[in-house]
Amino acid sequence: MGKRIGVIGTPGKWSTEALADALEARTGYRLVIDMGRVTLDLTAGRLMYQGVDLCTLDGLVLKKIAETYSPDALDRLEMLRVAEARGVRIFSRPEAVLRLMDRLACTVTLAGADIPMPPTVITEDETAAAETLARFGSAVFKPLFSTKARGMVLLDHGAADTAARIAAFRAENPVMYIQQRVDLSGQDLGMVFLNGDYLCTYARVGQAGSWNTTIHAGGKYAPFDPAPDLIDLGRRAQAPFGLSFTTVDIALTPDGPIVFEVSAFGGYSGALQGCGVDAMALMADHVLAEVTA
């Protein structure tokens, strides 16, 4: 009998379904799991989804824990720890992902590993935020829980409505994460790793007139061939987190390369469209090797 491995993600979304396809082709078993419909019964020790106790599976692959990042998504990861405690292998481990979904937790870990990043200030004080903006000149105010630049605000020192916009941002984000805007030269990079091993690097080329390069904002994938020292930077950035699959976001600036963040779930579409690498197949092979070892 083949191994029973479920994919936690968004039913109907390409990357979730493609990963489930790759696992089904190898095992004959398919289960796509929407965590919003999972029930944890701690007394019975069961984690149920559509009649399946996830604690009885051989493995779970985390493609997406929620459509949008929020503190609620952290609770979903805590639920998965019950399955892990029952012996289910989870890729990546919930504890590792927990350290990445909060932008500040990721940043503090990267700083502790001496990874170069843009100048960053975190504060709840609007006066300190205004002083930081004056020092930076131009800065991106980022929510602690977001992906694809959602909720981010670009502010320039000296604008007439700066104080009001800082106040509006703080009303939605009591802890303000402020990062100096850097010159991306129209692109940034996604460096892909599987179980700590380097796979490939793709570029995200920004749309003309957009201050960020995300695909959500009209950016496009393109191939990129990094130098060995750049690959080493990406490897060092992802190493503290111990993820099964991840992408390190890197920018090449006039002052040298910097790391923005390490992705909790990685960029399967970027690897395929930008590098021609079928990361879903490679991930499926890795998971099966681990659960059968």
mmCIF file of C-alpha atoms in Angstrom:
data_model
loop_
_atom_site.group_PDB
_atom_site.id
_atom_site.type_symbol
_atom_site.label_atom_id
_atom_site.label_comp_id
_atom_site.label_asym_id
_atom_site.label_seq_id
_atom_site.Cartn_x
_atom_site.Cartn_y
_atom_site.Cartn_z
ATOM 1 C CA MET A 1 0.000 0.000 0.000
ATOM 2 C CA GLY A 2 1.313 3.459 -0.914
ATOM 3 C CA LYS A 3 2.006 6.133 1.639
ATOM 4 C CA ARG A 4 -0.866 8.445 2.581
ATOM 5 C CA ILE A 5 0.378 12.015 2.349
ATOM 6 C CA GLY A 6 -1.933 15.026 2.484
ATOM 7 C CA VAL A 7 -1.319 18.533 1.152
ATOM 8 C CA ILE A 8 -2.393 21.451 3.324
ATOM 9 C CA GLY A 9 -3.208 24.397 1.100
ATOM 10 C CA THR A 10 -5.937 26.151 -0.841
ATOM 11 C CA PRO A 11 -8.192 23.761 -2.767
ATOM 12 C CA GLY A 12 -8.344 24.729 -6.431
ATOM 13 C CA LYS A 13 -5.166 26.827 -6.394
ATOM 14 C CA TRP A 14 -2.514 25.779 -8.911
ATOM 15 C CA SER A 15 0.429 25.187 -6.591
ATOM 16 C CA THR A 16 -1.627 23.249 -4.049
ATOM 17 C CA GLU A 17 -3.217 21.035 -6.693
ATOM 18 C CA ALA A 18 0.063 20.536 -8.591
ATOM 19 C CA LEU A 19 1.788 19.364 -5.427
ATOM 20 C CA ALA A 20 -1.118 17.000 -4.720
ATOM 21 C CA ASP A 21 -0.839 15.746 -8.322
ATOM 22 C CA ALA A 22 2.850 14.977 -7.863
ATOM 23 C CA LEU A 23 2.222 13.033 -4.667
ATOM 24 C CA GLU A 24 -0.761 11.171 -6.128
ATOM 25 C CA ALA A 25 1.322 10.106 -9.147
ATOM 26 C CA ARG A 26 3.818 8.497 -6.771
ATOM 27 C CA THR A 27 1.496 7.051 -4.099
ATOM 28 C CA GLY A 28 -1.984 6.694 -5.593
ATOM 29 C CA TYR A 29 -3.328 8.750 -2.668
ATOM 30 C CA ARG A 30 -4.664 12.292 -2.856
ATOM 31 C CA LEU A 31 -5.935 14.589 -0.119
ATOM 32 C CA VAL A 32 -6.004 18.388 -0.313
ATOM 33 C CA ILE A 33 -6.729 19.894 3.110
ATOM 34 C CA ASP A 34 -8.314 23.267 3.861
ATOM 35 C CA MET A 35 -7.267 24.071 7.434
ATOM 36 C CA GLY A 36 -10.345 26.275 7.839
ATOM 37 C CA ARG A 37 -12.401 23.058 7.862
ATOM 38 C CA VAL A 38 -10.210 21.011 10.190
ATOM 39 C CA THR A 39 -11.454 20.130 13.689
ATOM 40 C CA LEU A 40 -9.172 19.293 16.588
ATOM 41 C CA ASP A 41 -10.595 17.092 19.351
ATOM 42 C CA LEU A 42 -7.948 17.129 22.034
ATOM 43 C CA THR A 43 -9.805 14.716 24.300
ATOM 44 C CA ALA A 44 -9.999 12.088 21.582
ATOM 45 C CA GLY A 45 -6.610 13.037 20.123
ATOM 46 C CA ARG A 46 -8.027 13.439 16.624
ATOM 47 C CA LEU A 47 -7.495 16.063 13.929
ATOM 48 C CA MET A 48 -10.397 15.575 11.531
ATOM 49 C CA TYR A 49 -10.927 16.724 7.944
ATOM 50 C CA GLN A 50 -13.827 15.398 5.877
ATOM 51 C CA GLY A 51 -13.895 12.122 7.767
ATOM 52 C CA VAL A 52 -10.116 11.617 7.725
ATOM 53 C CA ASP A 53 -8.103 11.737 10.935
ATOM 54 C CA LEU A 54 -4.953 13.566 9.857
ATOM 55 C CA CYS A 55 -3.128 11.940 12.760
ATOM 56 C CA THR A 56 -3.338 8.615 10.902
ATOM 57 C CA LEU A 57 -1.533 9.832 7.760
ATOM 58 C CA ASP A 58 2.085 9.097 6.949
ATOM 59 C CA GLY A 59 2.853 12.715 6.154
ATOM 60 C CA LEU A 60 1.559 16.227 5.560
ATOM 61 C CA VAL A 61 3.009 18.842 3.228
ATOM 62 C CA LEU A 62 2.421 22.465 4.162
ATOM 63 C CA LYS A 63 1.822 24.453 0.987
ATOM 64 C CA LYS A 64 -0.344 27.187 2.515
ATOM 65 C CA ILE A 65 -1.732 27.471 6.028
ATOM 66 C CA ALA A 66 -4.145 30.310 5.159
ATOM 67 C CA GLU A 67 -4.913 32.605 2.239
ATOM 68 C CA THR A 68 -3.766 35.618 4.254
ATOM 69 C CA TYR A 69 -1.283 35.715 7.110
ATOM 70 C CA SER A 70 -2.698 36.616 10.524
ATOM 71 C CA PRO A 71 -2.304 35.573 14.174
ATOM 72 C CA ASP A 72 -5.199 33.156 13.514
ATOM 73 C CA ALA A 73 -2.970 31.270 11.088
ATOM 74 C CA LEU A 74 -0.553 30.616 13.942
ATOM 75 C CA ASP A 75 -3.329 28.755 15.747
ATOM 76 C CA ARG A 76 -3.717 26.472 12.734
ATOM 77 C CA LEU A 77 -0.044 25.599 13.006
ATOM 78 C CA GLU A 78 -0.499 24.805 16.686
ATOM 79 C CA MET A 79 -3.288 22.379 15.745
ATOM 80 C CA LEU A 80 -0.908 20.584 13.399
ATOM 81 C CA ARG A 81 1.522 20.023 16.237
ATOM 82 C CA VAL A 82 -0.955 17.459 17.585
ATOM 83 C CA ALA A 83 -0.547 15.362 14.427
ATOM 84 C CA GLU A 84 3.211 15.776 14.620
ATOM 85 C CA ALA A 85 3.199 14.569 18.234
ATOM 86 C CA ARG A 86 1.301 11.473 17.040
ATOM 87 C CA GLY A 87 4.160 10.656 14.655
ATOM 88 C CA VAL A 88 2.998 12.314 11.429
ATOM 89 C CA ARG A 89 5.914 13.811 9.462
ATOM 90 C CA ILE A 90 5.152 17.395 8.428
ATOM 91 C CA PHE A 91 7.063 19.286 5.721
ATOM 92 C CA SER A 92 7.960 21.941 6.876
ATOM 93 C CA ARG A 93 7.584 21.399 10.609
ATOM 94 C CA PRO A 94 4.951 23.681 12.201
ATOM 95 C CA GLU A 95 7.454 25.019 14.740
ATOM 96 C CA ALA A 96 9.766 26.133 11.925
ATOM 97 C CA VAL A 97 6.942 27.844 10.043
ATOM 98 C CA LEU A 98 5.753 29.588 13.217
ATOM 99 C CA ARG A 99 9.049 31.486 13.322
ATOM 100 C CA LEU A 100 8.489 32.886 9.831
ATOM 101 C CA MET A 101 4.874 33.971 9.566
ATOM 102 C CA ASP A 102 5.420 36.921 11.885
ATOM 103 C CA ARG A 103 7.691 39.274 9.903
ATOM 104 C CA LEU A 104 9.381 40.504 13.078
ATOM 105 C CA ALA A 105 10.242 36.985 14.247
ATOM 106 C CA CYS A 106 11.851 36.282 10.862
ATOM 107 C CA THR A 107 13.780 39.564 10.920
ATOM 108 C CA VAL A 108 15.111 39.047 14.450
ATOM 109 C CA THR A 109 16.360 35.574 13.510
ATOM 110 C CA LEU A 110 18.073 36.893 10.373
ATOM 111 C CA ALA A 111 19.694 39.708 12.353
ATOM 112 C CA GLY A 112 20.946 37.184 14.890
ATOM 113 C CA ALA A 113 22.599 35.265 12.056
ATOM 114 C CA ASP A 114 24.356 38.440 10.781
ATOM 115 C CA ILE A 115 22.422 38.435 7.499
ATOM 116 C CA PRO A 116 22.539 41.838 5.708
ATOM 117 C CA MET A 117 19.096 43.461 5.597
ATOM 118 C CA PRO A 118 17.698 46.932 4.895
ATOM 119 C CA PRO A 119 17.860 49.314 7.877
ATOM 120 C CA THR A 120 14.801 48.436 9.957
ATOM 121 C CA VAL A 121 13.052 49.988 12.957
ATOM 122 C CA ILE A 122 10.151 48.571 14.970
ATOM 123 C CA THR A 123 8.101 50.838 17.199
ATOM 124 C CA GLU A 124 4.606 51.503 18.530
ATOM 125 C CA ASP A 125 5.339 55.217 18.937
ATOM 126 C CA GLU A 126 4.191 57.553 16.137
ATOM 127 C CA THR A 127 6.779 60.194 17.020
ATOM 128 C CA ALA A 128 9.567 57.638 16.781
ATOM 129 C CA ALA A 129 8.089 56.449 13.478
ATOM 130 C CA ALA A 130 8.153 60.001 12.094
ATOM 131 C CA GLU A 131 11.742 60.456 13.261
ATOM 132 C CA THR A 132 12.703 57.155 11.605
ATOM 133 C CA LEU A 133 11.096 58.248 8.342
ATOM 134 C CA ALA A 134 13.013 61.547 8.489
ATOM 135 C CA ARG A 135 16.250 59.600 8.957
ATOM 136 C CA PHE A 136 15.479 57.090 6.194
ATOM 137 C CA GLY A 137 14.078 59.662 3.760
ATOM 138 C CA SER A 138 11.792 57.057 2.230
ATOM 139 C CA ALA A 139 10.496 53.936 3.950
ATOM 140 C CA VAL A 140 8.096 51.045 3.583
ATOM 141 C CA PHE A 141 5.750 50.491 6.519
ATOM 142 C CA LYS A 142 4.985 46.754 6.633
ATOM 143 C CA PRO A 143 2.334 44.757 8.512
ATOM 144 C CA LEU A 144 3.794 41.999 10.654
ATOM 145 C CA PHE A 145 1.482 39.490 8.945
ATOM 146 C CA SER A 146 1.233 39.840 5.164
ATOM 147 C CA THR A 147 2.390 38.372 1.858
ATOM 148 C CA LYS A 148 2.949 39.759 -1.633
ATOM 149 C CA ALA A 149 3.314 43.327 -0.273
ATOM 150 C CA ARG A 150 -0.331 43.412 0.852
ATOM 151 C CA GLY A 151 -0.957 46.197 3.338
ATOM 152 C CA MET A 152 2.470 47.777 2.846
ATOM 153 C CA VAL A 153 2.661 51.563 2.614
ATOM 154 C CA LEU A 154 5.450 53.579 0.992
ATOM 155 C CA LEU A 155 6.023 56.936 2.712
ATOM 156 C CA ASP A 156 8.393 59.784 1.846
ATOM 157 C CA HIS A 157 9.663 62.262 4.396
ATOM 158 C CA GLY A 158 8.319 65.763 3.871
ATOM 159 C CA ALA A 159 4.984 64.841 2.310
ATOM 160 C CA ALA A 160 2.118 66.962 3.582
ATOM 161 C CA ASP A 161 0.047 64.032 4.826
ATOM 162 C CA THR A 162 2.859 62.016 6.423
ATOM 163 C CA ALA A 163 1.634 62.299 10.021
ATOM 164 C CA ALA A 164 -1.903 61.310 9.061
ATOM 165 C CA ARG A 165 -0.698 58.330 7.040
ATOM 166 C CA ILE A 166 1.518 57.112 9.896
ATOM 167 C CA ALA A 167 -1.455 57.389 12.237
ATOM 168 C CA ALA A 168 -3.675 55.507 9.793
ATOM 169 C CA PHE A 169 -1.083 52.749 9.438
ATOM 170 C CA ARG A 170 -0.685 52.441 13.215
ATOM 171 C CA ALA A 171 -4.461 52.202 13.643
ATOM 172 C CA GLU A 172 -4.303 48.968 11.647
ATOM 173 C CA ASN A 173 -0.832 47.883 12.810
ATOM 174 C CA PRO A 174 -0.088 48.866 16.435
ATOM 175 C CA VAL A 175 3.465 47.504 16.094
ATOM 176 C CA MET A 176 4.974 49.402 13.164
ATOM 177 C CA TYR A 177 7.666 47.647 11.151
ATOM 178 C CA ILE A 178 9.552 50.323 9.207
ATOM 179 C CA GLN A 179 12.159 49.478 6.592
ATOM 180 C CA GLN A 180 14.225 51.926 4.610
ATOM 181 C CA ARG A 181 13.369 51.875 0.929
ATOM 182 C CA VAL A 182 16.228 50.482 -1.123
ATOM 183 C CA ASP A 183 17.037 50.750 -4.805
ATOM 184 C CA LEU A 184 15.928 47.443 -6.322
ATOM 185 C CA SER A 185 16.911 48.450 -9.868
ATOM 186 C CA GLY A 186 13.565 47.064 -10.999
ATOM 187 C CA GLN A 187 14.025 43.507 -9.771
ATOM 188 C CA ASP A 188 14.663 41.267 -6.823
ATOM 189 C CA LEU A 189 15.493 37.573 -6.547
ATOM 190 C CA GLY A 190 13.906 34.414 -5.208
ATOM 191 C CA MET A 191 16.519 31.810 -4.252
ATOM 192 C CA VAL A 192 15.008 28.350 -3.871
ATOM 193 C CA PHE A 193 16.155 25.663 -1.418
ATOM 194 C CA LEU A 194 14.958 22.106 -0.827
ATOM 195 C CA ASN A 195 15.927 20.658 2.550
ATOM 196 C CA GLY A 196 18.739 23.208 2.730
ATOM 197 C CA ASP A 197 20.125 22.350 -0.713
ATOM 198 C CA TYR A 198 20.219 25.039 -3.394
ATOM 199 C CA LEU A 199 17.930 24.465 -6.381
ATOM 200 C CA CYS A 200 17.781 27.641 -8.482
ATOM 201 C CA THR A 201 17.251 31.394 -8.499
ATOM 202 C CA TYR A 202 14.623 33.390 -10.349
ATOM 203 C CA ALA A 203 14.195 37.130 -10.720
ATOM 204 C CA ARG A 204 10.980 39.066 -10.189
ATOM 205 C CA VAL A 205 11.050 41.970 -12.624
ATOM 206 C CA GLY A 206 8.793 44.820 -11.551
ATOM 207 C CA GLN A 207 6.194 46.492 -13.701
ATOM 208 C CA ALA A 208 7.072 50.028 -14.779
ATOM 209 C CA GLY A 209 5.807 52.523 -12.211
ATOM 210 C CA SER A 210 5.476 49.997 -9.362
ATOM 211 C CA TRP A 211 7.622 50.419 -6.249
ATOM 212 C CA ASN A 212 7.615 46.675 -5.556
ATOM 213 C CA THR A 213 8.366 43.690 -7.776
ATOM 214 C CA THR A 214 5.766 41.197 -6.572
ATOM 215 C CA ILE A 215 3.772 39.177 -9.085
ATOM 216 C CA HIS A 216 0.693 40.486 -7.260
ATOM 217 C CA ALA A 217 1.724 43.995 -8.398
ATOM 218 C CA GLY A 218 2.360 42.982 -12.012
ATOM 219 C CA GLY A 219 5.921 41.679 -11.773
ATOM 220 C CA LYS A 220 7.163 38.907 -14.059
ATOM 221 C CA TYR A 221 9.448 35.932 -13.478
ATOM 222 C CA ALA A 222 12.776 35.676 -15.300
ATOM 223 C CA PRO A 223 15.815 33.370 -15.015
ATOM 224 C CA PHE A 224 18.849 34.499 -13.015
ATOM 225 C CA ASP A 225 22.292 32.956 -12.596
ATOM 226 C CA PRO A 226 23.757 33.966 -9.207
ATOM 227 C CA ALA A 227 27.409 34.042 -8.249
ATOM 228 C CA PRO A 228 28.588 31.480 -5.662
ATOM 229 C CA ASP A 229 28.864 34.097 -2.897
ATOM 230 C CA LEU A 230 25.237 35.100 -3.458
ATOM 231 C CA ILE A 231 24.138 31.459 -3.188
ATOM 232 C CA ASP A 232 26.117 31.228 0.038
ATOM 233 C CA LEU A 233 24.230 34.256 1.402
ATOM 234 C CA GLY A 234 20.903 32.625 0.603
ATOM 235 C CA ARG A 235 22.011 29.360 2.167
ATOM 236 C CA ARG A 236 23.071 31.120 5.371
ATOM 237 C CA ALA A 237 19.792 33.056 5.505
ATOM 238 C CA GLN A 238 17.550 29.976 5.349
ATOM 239 C CA ALA A 239 19.704 27.746 7.537
ATOM 240 C CA PRO A 240 18.429 28.877 10.986
ATOM 241 C CA PHE A 241 14.836 27.979 10.118
ATOM 242 C CA GLY A 242 15.225 24.317 9.129
ATOM 243 C CA LEU A 243 12.566 24.362 6.410
ATOM 244 C CA SER A 244 11.826 21.555 3.959
ATOM 245 C CA PHE A 245 11.202 23.989 1.092
ATOM 246 C CA THR A 246 11.731 27.729 1.017
ATOM 247 C CA THR A 247 12.609 30.776 -1.036
ATOM 248 C CA VAL A 248 14.944 33.510 0.179
ATOM 249 C CA ASP A 249 14.040 37.009 -1.069
ATOM 250 C CA ILE A 250 17.239 38.853 -2.009
ATOM 251 C CA ALA A 251 17.851 42.263 -3.574
ATOM 252 C CA LEU A 252 21.019 43.495 -5.276
ATOM 253 C CA THR A 253 21.608 47.075 -4.178
ATOM 254 C CA PRO A 254 24.430 49.568 -4.888
ATOM 255 C CA ASP A 255 25.738 48.757 -1.397
ATOM 256 C CA GLY A 256 25.656 44.982 -1.891
ATOM 257 C CA PRO A 257 23.082 42.194 -1.609
ATOM 258 C CA ILE A 258 20.466 42.261 1.135
ATOM 259 C CA VAL A 259 17.872 39.778 2.329
ATOM 260 C CA PHE A 260 14.262 40.845 2.816
ATOM 261 C CA GLU A 261 12.847 37.625 4.211
ATOM 262 C CA VAL A 262 12.739 33.852 4.121
ATOM 263 C CA SER A 263 9.460 32.392 2.859
ATOM 264 C CA ALA A 264 7.484 30.037 5.082
ATOM 265 C CA PHE A 265 6.227 28.038 2.099
ATOM 266 C CA GLY A 266 8.477 28.794 -0.875
ATOM 267 C CA GLY A 267 7.806 29.780 -4.484
ATOM 268 C CA TYR A 268 6.870 26.743 -6.557
ATOM 269 C CA SER A 269 5.523 28.841 -9.449
ATOM 270 C CA GLY A 270 8.638 31.030 -9.478
ATOM 271 C CA ALA A 271 10.887 27.958 -9.654
ATOM 272 C CA LEU A 272 8.886 26.565 -12.569
ATOM 273 C CA GLN A 273 8.268 29.759 -14.547
ATOM 274 C CA GLY A 274 11.552 31.490 -13.772
ATOM 275 C CA CYS A 275 13.938 28.524 -13.683
ATOM 276 C CA GLY A 276 12.151 25.689 -15.469
ATOM 277 C CA VAL A 277 12.528 23.580 -12.298
ATOM 278 C CA ASP A 278 9.637 21.295 -11.290
ATOM 279 C CA ALA A 279 9.945 21.856 -7.557
ATOM 280 C CA MET A 280 6.650 20.018 -6.916
ATOM 281 C CA ALA A 281 8.161 16.772 -8.267
ATOM 282 C CA LEU A 282 11.379 17.295 -6.320
ATOM 283 C CA MET A 283 9.452 18.031 -3.131
ATOM 284 C CA ALA A 284 7.274 14.932 -3.592
ATOM 285 C CA ASP A 285 10.383 12.774 -4.050
ATOM 286 C CA HIS A 286 11.968 14.283 -0.944
ATOM 287 C CA VAL A 287 8.867 13.743 1.198
ATOM 288 C CA LEU A 288 8.519 10.123 0.107
ATOM 289 C CA ALA A 289 12.185 9.436 0.794
ATOM 290 C CA GLU A 290 11.793 10.862 4.299
ATOM 291 C CA VAL A 291 8.610 8.992 5.245
ATOM 292 C CA THR A 292 9.939 5.660 3.965
ATOM 293 C CA ALA A 293 13.409 5.944 5.508
#
